[in-house]
Amino acid sequence: MPELPEVESLAEFLRERAVGRAVAGVEVVAFHALKTFDPPASALGGLTVTSVSRHGKFLDLDCDGLHFVTHLSRAGWLRWRDDLSVAKPVRPGKGPLAVRVRLAPDELGVAPGFDLTEAGTQKRLAVYIVKNPDEVPGVASLGPDPLGEGFTPEALGEILRASRTQIKGLLRDQKVIAGIGNAYSDEVLHVAKMSPFKISATLTDAQVADLHEAIVGTLRDAVERARGLAAKDLKAEKKSGLRVHGRTGEKCEVCGDTIREVSFADSSLQYCPTCQTGGKPLADRRLSKLLK
């Protein structure tokens, strides 16, 4: 799933290529992806993309005050097309294409744009066309942005003290902190040398400071690594930059211990026992329930 660094990089990518261009048309292929009906998608035609921003994991194209907001969910992606001038109108089908946005051609007749695609059978990619981003339920309920000026160690401490949730789940909760998902929560906790099952309200002031530094540093480093990359290269960059997530069975590059995995909520997490849990492997609670 694209998380804050990838969505921020996509926003920067589109700022360079889409801002200042008029929208020639929006073709909705997967009708379930469009979550709003008024204004219609056709209302974007002729409007100019004036800015591109990010709200947590949501990507927002401001088109003369009308916003095209999308959440790529677990299997969605944005694919830039340098020239759609010869591309035929798309028709609903069984392929991965969900939405196509065509931009107006330049003086040479080159008309770029982008496709929103989604792999797999669980179709969760969402598009909203709204007058204000806060009309999108997921945007309106977002917690503070971890790269925003207001996200201080003190602010994080208040968030943690207000909850007795396992820290892994808290970091993934978009209503608590915006933009962090399964992958970067694993990375943050590894950098902070903290167990994913630690209860948030039990952190000391020193641990809160360490966690804050890990959150901000991990996300900023990921954004910086992705800066300037084409949209098609962001997935590979994310995977290559991860130290524990998705690396079960490999050696931890910090201590050399074997990275382990346990089930967590609707997915799994990866961690290093030596770095994070005092050398003790975590119990896989889902497996334990199955064996009872």
GROMACS .gro file of C-alpha atoms in nm:
model
  292
    1MET     CA    1   0.000   0.000   0.000
    2PRO     CA    2   0.136   0.344  -0.088
    3GLU     CA    3   0.206   0.532   0.235
    4LEU     CA    4   0.304   0.890   0.315
    5PRO     CA    5   0.646   0.891   0.140
    6GLU     CA    6   0.514   0.739  -0.184
    7VAL     CA    7   0.205   0.961  -0.195
    8GLU     CA    8   0.418   1.269  -0.124
    9SER     CA    9   0.648   1.166  -0.410
   10LEU     CA   10   0.351   1.115  -0.643
   11ALA     CA   11   0.226   1.461  -0.547
   12GLU     CA   12   0.564   1.612  -0.628
   13PHE     CA   13   0.577   1.418  -0.954
   14LEU     CA   14   0.237   1.555  -1.060
   15ARG     CA   15   0.325   1.910  -0.954
   16GLU     CA   16   0.603   1.906  -1.210
   17ARG     CA   17   0.395   1.754  -1.490
   18ALA     CA   18   0.028   1.840  -1.438
   19VAL     CA   19   0.008   2.181  -1.271
   20GLY     CA   20  -0.080   2.449  -1.524
   21ARG     CA   21  -0.241   2.204  -1.766
   22ALA     CA   22  -0.612   2.187  -1.838
   23VAL     CA   23  -0.806   1.866  -1.785
   24ALA     CA   24  -0.930   1.731  -2.117
   25GLY     CA   25  -1.147   1.466  -1.958
   26VAL     CA   26  -1.188   1.204  -1.688
   27GLU     CA   27  -1.291   0.851  -1.789
   28VAL     CA   28  -1.428   0.635  -1.509
   29VAL     CA   29  -1.381   0.269  -1.603
   30ALA     CA   30  -1.447   0.103  -1.268
   31PHE     CA   31  -1.766   0.273  -1.155
   32HIS     CA   32  -1.730   0.144  -0.799
   33ALA     CA   33  -1.413   0.354  -0.765
   34LEU     CA   34  -1.600   0.685  -0.791
   35LYS     CA   35  -1.750   0.753  -0.450
   36THR     CA   36  -1.924   1.084  -0.531
   37PHE     CA   37  -2.178   1.183  -0.795
   38ASP     CA   38  -2.221   1.558  -0.757
   39PRO     CA   39  -2.029   1.728  -0.911
   40PRO     CA   40  -1.992   1.466  -1.186
   41ALA     CA   41  -1.655   1.365  -1.328
   42SER     CA   42  -1.737   1.560  -1.644
   43ALA     CA   43  -1.727   1.883  -1.439
   44LEU     CA   44  -1.346   1.862  -1.437
   45GLY     CA   45  -1.329   1.900  -1.815
   46GLY     CA   46  -1.174   2.234  -1.913
   47LEU     CA   47  -1.053   2.317  -1.562
   48THR     CA   48  -0.683   2.379  -1.496
   49VAL     CA   49  -0.479   2.184  -1.242
   50THR     CA   50  -0.363   2.461  -1.008
   51SER     CA   51  -0.197   2.256  -0.734
   52VAL     CA   52  -0.134   1.903  -0.609
   53SER     CA   53  -0.121   1.819  -0.239
   54ARG     CA   54  -0.133   1.529   0.003
   55HIS     CA   55  -0.359   1.459   0.301
   56GLY     CA   56  -0.217   1.155   0.481
   57LYS     CA   57  -0.237   0.884   0.212
   58PHE     CA   58  -0.483   1.084  -0.001
   59LEU     CA   59  -0.366   1.255  -0.321
   60ASP     CA   60  -0.544   1.582  -0.407
   61LEU     CA   61  -0.546   1.761  -0.744
   62ASP     CA   62  -0.700   2.107  -0.715
   63CYS     CA   63  -0.858   2.196  -1.049
   64ASP     CA   64  -0.969   2.560  -1.030
   65GLY     CA   65  -1.126   2.493  -0.691
   66LEU     CA   66  -1.276   2.153  -0.771
   67HIS     CA   67  -1.078   1.871  -0.613
   68PHE     CA   68  -0.996   1.531  -0.759
   69VAL     CA   69  -0.904   1.330  -0.450
   70THR     CA   70  -0.792   0.969  -0.461
   71HIS     CA   71  -0.685   0.701  -0.215
   72LEU     CA   72  -0.489   0.421  -0.381
   73SER     CA   73  -0.565   0.172  -0.102
   74ARG     CA   74  -0.371  -0.155  -0.081
   75ALA     CA   75  -0.325  -0.246  -0.449
   76GLY     CA   76  -0.379   0.079  -0.637
   77TRP     CA   77  -0.123   0.283  -0.825
   78LEU     CA   78  -0.086   0.590  -1.047
   79ARG     CA   79   0.071   0.536  -1.388
   80TRP     CA   80   0.180   0.843  -1.580
   81ARG     CA   81   0.135   0.842  -1.959
   82ASP     CA   82   0.346   1.085  -2.161
   83ASP     CA   83   0.102   1.087  -2.451
   84LEU     CA   84  -0.261   0.982  -2.451
   85SER     CA   85  -0.347   1.162  -2.772
   86VAL     CA   86  -0.372   0.837  -2.969
   87ALA     CA   87  -0.527   0.632  -2.690
   88LYS     CA   88  -0.880   0.524  -2.766
   89PRO     CA   89  -1.163   0.588  -2.516
   90VAL     CA   90  -1.163   0.317  -2.255
   91ARG     CA   91  -1.451   0.085  -2.181
   92PRO     CA   92  -1.547  -0.092  -1.858
   93GLY     CA   93  -1.387  -0.434  -1.839
   94LYS     CA   94  -1.203  -0.679  -1.618
   95GLY     CA   95  -0.859  -0.517  -1.643
   96PRO     CA   96  -0.677  -0.319  -1.372
   97LEU     CA   97  -0.763   0.025  -1.512
   98ALA     CA   98  -1.003   0.215  -1.284
   99VAL     CA   99  -0.985   0.581  -1.391
  100ARG     CA  100  -0.805   0.767  -1.669
  101VAL     CA  101  -0.735   1.141  -1.650
  102ARG     CA  102  -0.649   1.307  -1.980
  103LEU     CA  103  -0.477   1.644  -1.987
  104ALA     CA  104  -0.503   1.894  -2.269
  105PRO     CA  105  -0.247   1.864  -2.552
  106ASP     CA  106   0.041   2.106  -2.590
  107GLU     CA  107   0.130   2.297  -2.905
  108LEU     CA  108   0.277   1.980  -3.056
  109GLY     CA  109  -0.040   1.783  -2.994
  110VAL     CA  110   0.111   1.575  -2.714
  111ALA     CA  111  -0.156   1.506  -2.453
  112PRO     CA  112  -0.025   1.348  -2.130
  113GLY     CA  113  -0.225   1.213  -1.841
  114PHE     CA  114  -0.238   0.932  -1.593
  115ASP     CA  115  -0.418   0.608  -1.518
  116LEU     CA  116  -0.530   0.490  -1.177
  117THR     CA  117  -0.500   0.112  -1.170
  118GLU     CA  118  -0.576  -0.153  -0.913
  119ALA     CA  119  -0.458  -0.512  -0.905
  120GLY     CA  120  -0.632  -0.804  -0.736
  121THR     CA  121  -0.994  -0.874  -0.657
  122GLN     CA  122  -1.044  -0.652  -0.353
  123LYS     CA  123  -1.130  -0.327  -0.527
  124ARG     CA  124  -1.082  -0.050  -0.271
  125LEU     CA  125  -0.926   0.229  -0.476
  126ALA     CA  126  -1.142   0.539  -0.425
  127VAL     CA  127  -1.190   0.865  -0.613
  128TYR     CA  128  -1.383   1.166  -0.488
  129ILE     CA  129  -1.473   1.482  -0.680
  130VAL     CA  130  -1.550   1.747  -0.423
  131LYS     CA  131  -1.548   2.122  -0.370
  132ASN     CA  132  -1.355   2.087  -0.046
  133PRO     CA  133  -1.121   1.797   0.052
  134ASP     CA  134  -1.282   1.787   0.396
  135GLU     CA  135  -1.596   1.653   0.228
  136VAL     CA  136  -1.406   1.324   0.195
  137PRO     CA  137  -1.477   1.129   0.516
  138GLY     CA  138  -1.128   0.983   0.535
  139VAL     CA  139  -0.966   1.325   0.499
  140ALA     CA  140  -1.191   1.496   0.751
  141SER     CA  141  -1.104   1.241   1.021
  142LEU     CA  142  -0.726   1.240   0.972
  143GLY     CA  143  -0.493   1.287   1.267
  144PRO     CA  144  -0.190   1.521   1.255
  145ASP     CA  145   0.061   1.486   0.973
  146PRO     CA  146   0.390   1.352   1.113
  147LEU     CA  147   0.588   1.584   0.884
  148GLY     CA  148   0.386   1.889   0.985
  149GLU     CA  149   0.524   2.162   1.211
  150GLY     CA  150   0.273   2.081   1.484
  151PHE     CA  151   0.392   1.724   1.522
  152THR     CA  152   0.632   1.780   1.812
  153PRO     CA  153   0.755   1.534   2.077
  154GLU     CA  154   0.512   1.698   2.317
  155ALA     CA  155   0.220   1.650   2.077
  156LEU     CA  156   0.315   1.286   2.026
  157GLY     CA  157   0.336   1.239   2.402
  158GLU     CA  158  -0.020   1.363   2.444
  159ILE     CA  159  -0.139   1.121   2.174
  160LEU     CA  160   0.035   0.827   2.339
  161ARG     CA  161  -0.082   0.905   2.692
  162ALA     CA  162  -0.444   0.917   2.572
  163SER     CA  163  -0.440   0.555   2.456
  164ARG     CA  164  -0.361   0.211   2.591
  165THR     CA  165  -0.326   0.063   2.243
  166GLN     CA  166  -0.033  -0.145   2.122
  167ILE     CA  167   0.204   0.099   1.959
  168LYS     CA  168   0.201  -0.086   1.625
  169GLY     CA  169  -0.175  -0.040   1.592
  170LEU     CA  170  -0.164   0.322   1.706
  171LEU     CA  171   0.093   0.417   1.442
  172ARG     CA  172  -0.129   0.267   1.170
  173ASP     CA  173  -0.445   0.444   1.287
  174GLN     CA  174  -0.507   0.728   1.041
  175LYS     CA  175  -0.733   0.905   1.290
  176VAL     CA  176  -0.440   0.927   1.531
  177ILE     CA  177  -0.144   0.996   1.299
  178ALA     CA  178  -0.192   1.045   0.923
  179GLY     CA  179   0.006   0.863   0.656
  180ILE     CA  180   0.183   0.574   0.829
  181GLY     CA  181   0.083   0.221   0.729
  182ASN     CA  182   0.201  -0.133   0.786
  183ALA     CA  183   0.542  -0.101   0.623
  184TYR     CA  184   0.666   0.224   0.775
  185SER     CA  185   0.528   0.142   1.121
  186ASP     CA  186   0.757  -0.164   1.116
  187GLU     CA  187   1.048   0.054   1.006
  188VAL     CA  188   0.980   0.324   1.266
  189LEU     CA  189   0.963   0.073   1.552
  190HIS     CA  190   1.286  -0.092   1.440
  191VAL     CA  191   1.465   0.244   1.436
  192ALA     CA  192   1.320   0.329   1.778
  193LYS     CA  193   1.424  -0.015   1.911
  194MET     CA  194   1.072  -0.069   2.041
  195SER     CA  195   0.846  -0.374   2.060
  196PRO     CA  196   0.541  -0.344   1.834
  197PHE     CA  197   0.327  -0.480   2.120
  198LYS     CA  198   0.435  -0.217   2.372
  199ILE     CA  199   0.139  -0.027   2.518
  200SER     CA  200   0.147   0.337   2.407
  201ALA     CA  201   0.059   0.493   2.744
  202THR     CA  202   0.354   0.321   2.916
  203LEU     CA  203   0.627   0.501   2.719
  204THR     CA  204   0.866   0.717   2.919
  205ASP     CA  205   0.952   1.070   2.810
  206ALA     CA  206   1.281   0.943   2.669
  207GLN     CA  207   1.105   0.671   2.470
  208VAL     CA  208   0.853   0.924   2.336
  209ALA     CA  209   1.142   1.142   2.218
  210ASP     CA  210   1.312   0.843   2.054
  211LEU     CA  211   0.988   0.739   1.884
  212HIS     CA  212   0.926   1.092   1.757
  213GLU     CA  213   1.276   1.108   1.611
  214ALA     CA  214   1.227   0.765   1.449
  215ILE     CA  215   0.893   0.865   1.293
  216VAL     CA  216   1.010   1.194   1.149
  217GLY     CA  217   1.353   1.069   1.046
  218THR     CA  218   1.227   0.750   0.881
  219LEU     CA  219   0.959   0.929   0.680
  220ARG     CA  220   1.183   1.219   0.576
  221ASP     CA  221   1.456   0.980   0.464
  222ALA     CA  222   1.204   0.783   0.256
  223VAL     CA  223   1.066   1.099   0.096
  224GLU     CA  224   1.417   1.217   0.014
  225ARG     CA  225   1.514   0.883  -0.143
  226ALA     CA  226   1.207   0.895  -0.366
  227ARG     CA  227   1.250   1.259  -0.468
  228GLY     CA  228   1.289   1.299  -0.843
  229LEU     CA  229   1.196   0.941  -0.927
  230ALA     CA  230   0.936   0.864  -1.191
  231ALA     CA  231   0.608   0.726  -1.060
  232LYS     CA  232   0.687   0.384  -1.208
  233ASP     CA  233   1.007   0.357  -1.000
  234LEU     CA  234   0.865   0.441  -0.658
  235LYS     CA  235   0.756   0.089  -0.564
  236ALA     CA  236   1.101  -0.056  -0.622
  237GLU     CA  237   1.263   0.228  -0.428
  238LYS     CA  238   1.033   0.172  -0.132
  239LYS     CA  239   1.109  -0.200  -0.119
  240SER     CA  240   1.485  -0.151  -0.146
  241GLY     CA  241   1.487   0.103   0.136
  242LEU     CA  242   1.304  -0.109   0.394
  243ARG     CA  243   1.520  -0.264   0.667
  244VAL     CA  244   1.277  -0.507   0.834
  245HIS     CA  245   0.937  -0.494   0.665
  246GLY     CA  246   0.900  -0.770   0.408
  247ARG     CA  247   1.239  -0.918   0.504
  248THR     CA  248   1.137  -1.217   0.716
  249GLY     CA  249   1.426  -1.465   0.748
  250GLU     CA  250   1.692  -1.215   0.642
  251LYS     CA  251   1.964  -1.078   0.869
  252CYS     CA  252   1.907  -0.749   1.048
  253GLU     CA  253   2.155  -0.501   0.905
  254VAL     CA  254   2.201  -0.345   1.250
  255CYS     CA  255   2.273  -0.648   1.471
  256GLY     CA  256   2.277  -0.953   1.244
  257ASP     CA  257   1.987  -1.131   1.415
  258THR     CA  258   1.720  -1.298   1.200
  259ILE     CA  259   1.419  -1.082   1.119
  260ARG     CA  260   1.097  -1.249   1.234
  261GLU     CA  261   0.729  -1.218   1.155
  262VAL     CA  262   0.404  -1.246   1.349
  263SER     CA  263   0.042  -1.187   1.253
  264PHE     CA  264  -0.108  -0.853   1.346
  265ALA     CA  265  -0.469  -0.745   1.287
  266ASP     CA  266  -0.544  -0.798   0.917
  267SER     CA  267  -0.181  -0.840   0.808
  268SER     CA  268   0.158  -0.929   0.952
  269LEU     CA  269   0.450  -0.739   1.099
  270GLN     CA  270   0.824  -0.790   1.085
  271TYR     CA  271   1.071  -0.707   1.361
  272CYS     CA  272   1.418  -0.784   1.495
  273PRO     CA  273   1.419  -0.963   1.834
  274THR     CA  274   1.762  -0.835   1.937
  275CYS     CA  275   1.692  -0.472   1.843
  276GLN     CA  276   1.333  -0.454   1.965
  277THR     CA  277   1.229  -0.722   2.214
  278GLY     CA  278   1.536  -0.801   2.423
  279GLY     CA  279   1.617  -1.104   2.210
  280LYS     CA  280   1.284  -1.274   2.281
  281PRO     CA  281   1.066  -1.379   1.984
  282LEU     CA  282   0.709  -1.251   1.998
  283ALA     CA  283   0.427  -1.504   2.019
  284ASP     CA  284   0.214  -1.526   1.707
  285ARG     CA  285  -0.122  -1.477   1.875
  286ARG     CA  286  -0.330  -1.565   1.571
  287LEU     CA  287  -0.151  -1.899   1.534
  288SER     CA  288  -0.192  -1.967   1.908
  289LYS     CA  289  -0.568  -1.920   1.877
  290LEU     CA  290  -0.584  -2.161   1.585
  291LEU     CA  291  -0.400  -2.430   1.779
  292LYS     CA  292  -0.635  -2.415   2.079
   0.00000   0.00000   0.00000
